[in-house]
């Protein structure tokens, strides 16, 4: 799950806080612009680990943090998956099965 999360983060976006409660995850962070936030939401949505990804809030951050967008995203988490973050089969499922020698 953490690998999928890290792979989804654009270079112009920073995570400030992650809160997990049951099967849900709340992500708070800063981004240079709304496009970075939208890209992050799309990337999470494509991952098999994140379900029902929803942008809760995106606002202009206060002046002391700089010209950033502050955002909150909520998502369900799935720990069981048979695909990687890009939708490809996991290595254990993609590997060919050995033929039994008789």
XYZ file of C-alpha atoms in Angstrom:
102
model
C 0.000 0.000 0.000
C 2.781 2.437 0.909
C 4.633 1.673 -2.338
C 1.469 2.441 -4.322
C 0.987 5.646 -2.363
C 4.584 6.756 -2.948
C 4.381 5.946 -6.669
C 1.266 8.125 -7.026
C 2.822 11.293 -5.570
C 3.747 13.933 -8.189
C 7.006 15.847 -7.652
C 5.012 19.024 -6.968
C 3.008 17.554 -4.069
C 3.944 16.799 -0.454
C 2.129 14.702 2.135
C 1.783 16.297 5.552
C -0.357 13.754 7.380
C -1.783 10.263 6.914
C -4.536 9.004 9.228
C -5.833 5.461 9.013
C -9.060 4.472 10.698
C -10.360 0.991 10.011
C -10.351 0.537 6.259
C -10.205 4.265 5.498
C -7.306 6.634 4.912
C -7.278 10.428 5.245
C -4.427 12.178 3.412
C -3.535 15.824 4.077
C -0.899 17.667 2.099
C 0.334 20.632 0.105
C 0.754 21.042 -3.647
C 1.979 23.769 -5.962
C -1.331 23.810 -7.858
C -4.709 22.120 -8.279
C -3.456 20.116 -11.281
C -0.983 18.286 -9.019
C -3.777 17.419 -6.601
C -5.977 16.170 -9.463
C -3.100 14.065 -10.838
C -2.559 12.534 -7.382
C -6.268 11.679 -7.018
C -6.290 10.059 -10.500
C -3.158 8.032 -9.717
C -4.595 6.788 -6.432
C -7.865 5.880 -8.170
C -5.977 3.703 -10.675
C -4.292 1.748 -7.887
C -5.881 -1.489 -6.732
C -5.030 -0.509 -3.139
C -7.243 2.591 -2.994
C -11.031 2.570 -3.344
C -13.512 5.448 -3.632
C -10.820 8.136 -3.680
C -12.438 11.506 -2.986
C -11.033 15.025 -2.772
C -12.576 16.422 0.413
C -11.051 19.909 0.319
C -8.580 22.034 -1.644
C -7.887 25.566 -0.417
C -5.204 28.213 -0.658
C -2.697 27.599 2.154
C -1.924 30.404 4.580
C 0.795 32.895 3.700
C 3.487 31.494 6.016
C 3.568 28.173 4.115
C 3.921 29.895 0.755
C 1.776 29.909 -2.393
C 0.539 26.333 -2.032
C -2.766 24.502 -2.219
C -3.718 22.668 0.964
C -5.740 19.506 0.334
C -7.500 16.617 2.063
C -8.271 13.320 0.344
C -10.247 10.390 1.711
C -9.988 6.836 0.422
C -10.781 3.277 1.316
C -7.816 0.889 1.550
C -7.547 -2.615 0.132
C -4.572 -4.642 1.359
C -5.345 -7.638 -0.827
C -4.622 -7.206 -4.503
C -3.472 -9.249 -7.448
C -2.182 -6.291 -9.453
C 0.531 -3.678 -9.111
C -0.069 0.079 -8.976
C -0.042 0.319 -12.768
C -2.633 -2.459 -13.108
C -0.178 -5.154 -14.214
C -0.277 -8.589 -12.587
C 1.864 -8.881 -9.479
C 5.233 -10.631 -10.023
C 4.042 -13.793 -8.279
C 1.057 -14.052 -10.623
C 2.898 -12.967 -13.759
C 5.699 -15.518 -13.377
C 5.283 -18.649 -15.485
C 4.537 -21.792 -13.554
C 7.248 -24.417 -13.513
C 6.503 -27.584 -15.390
C 6.674 -30.693 -13.287
C 9.330 -33.140 -14.398
C 8.180 -36.737 -14.659
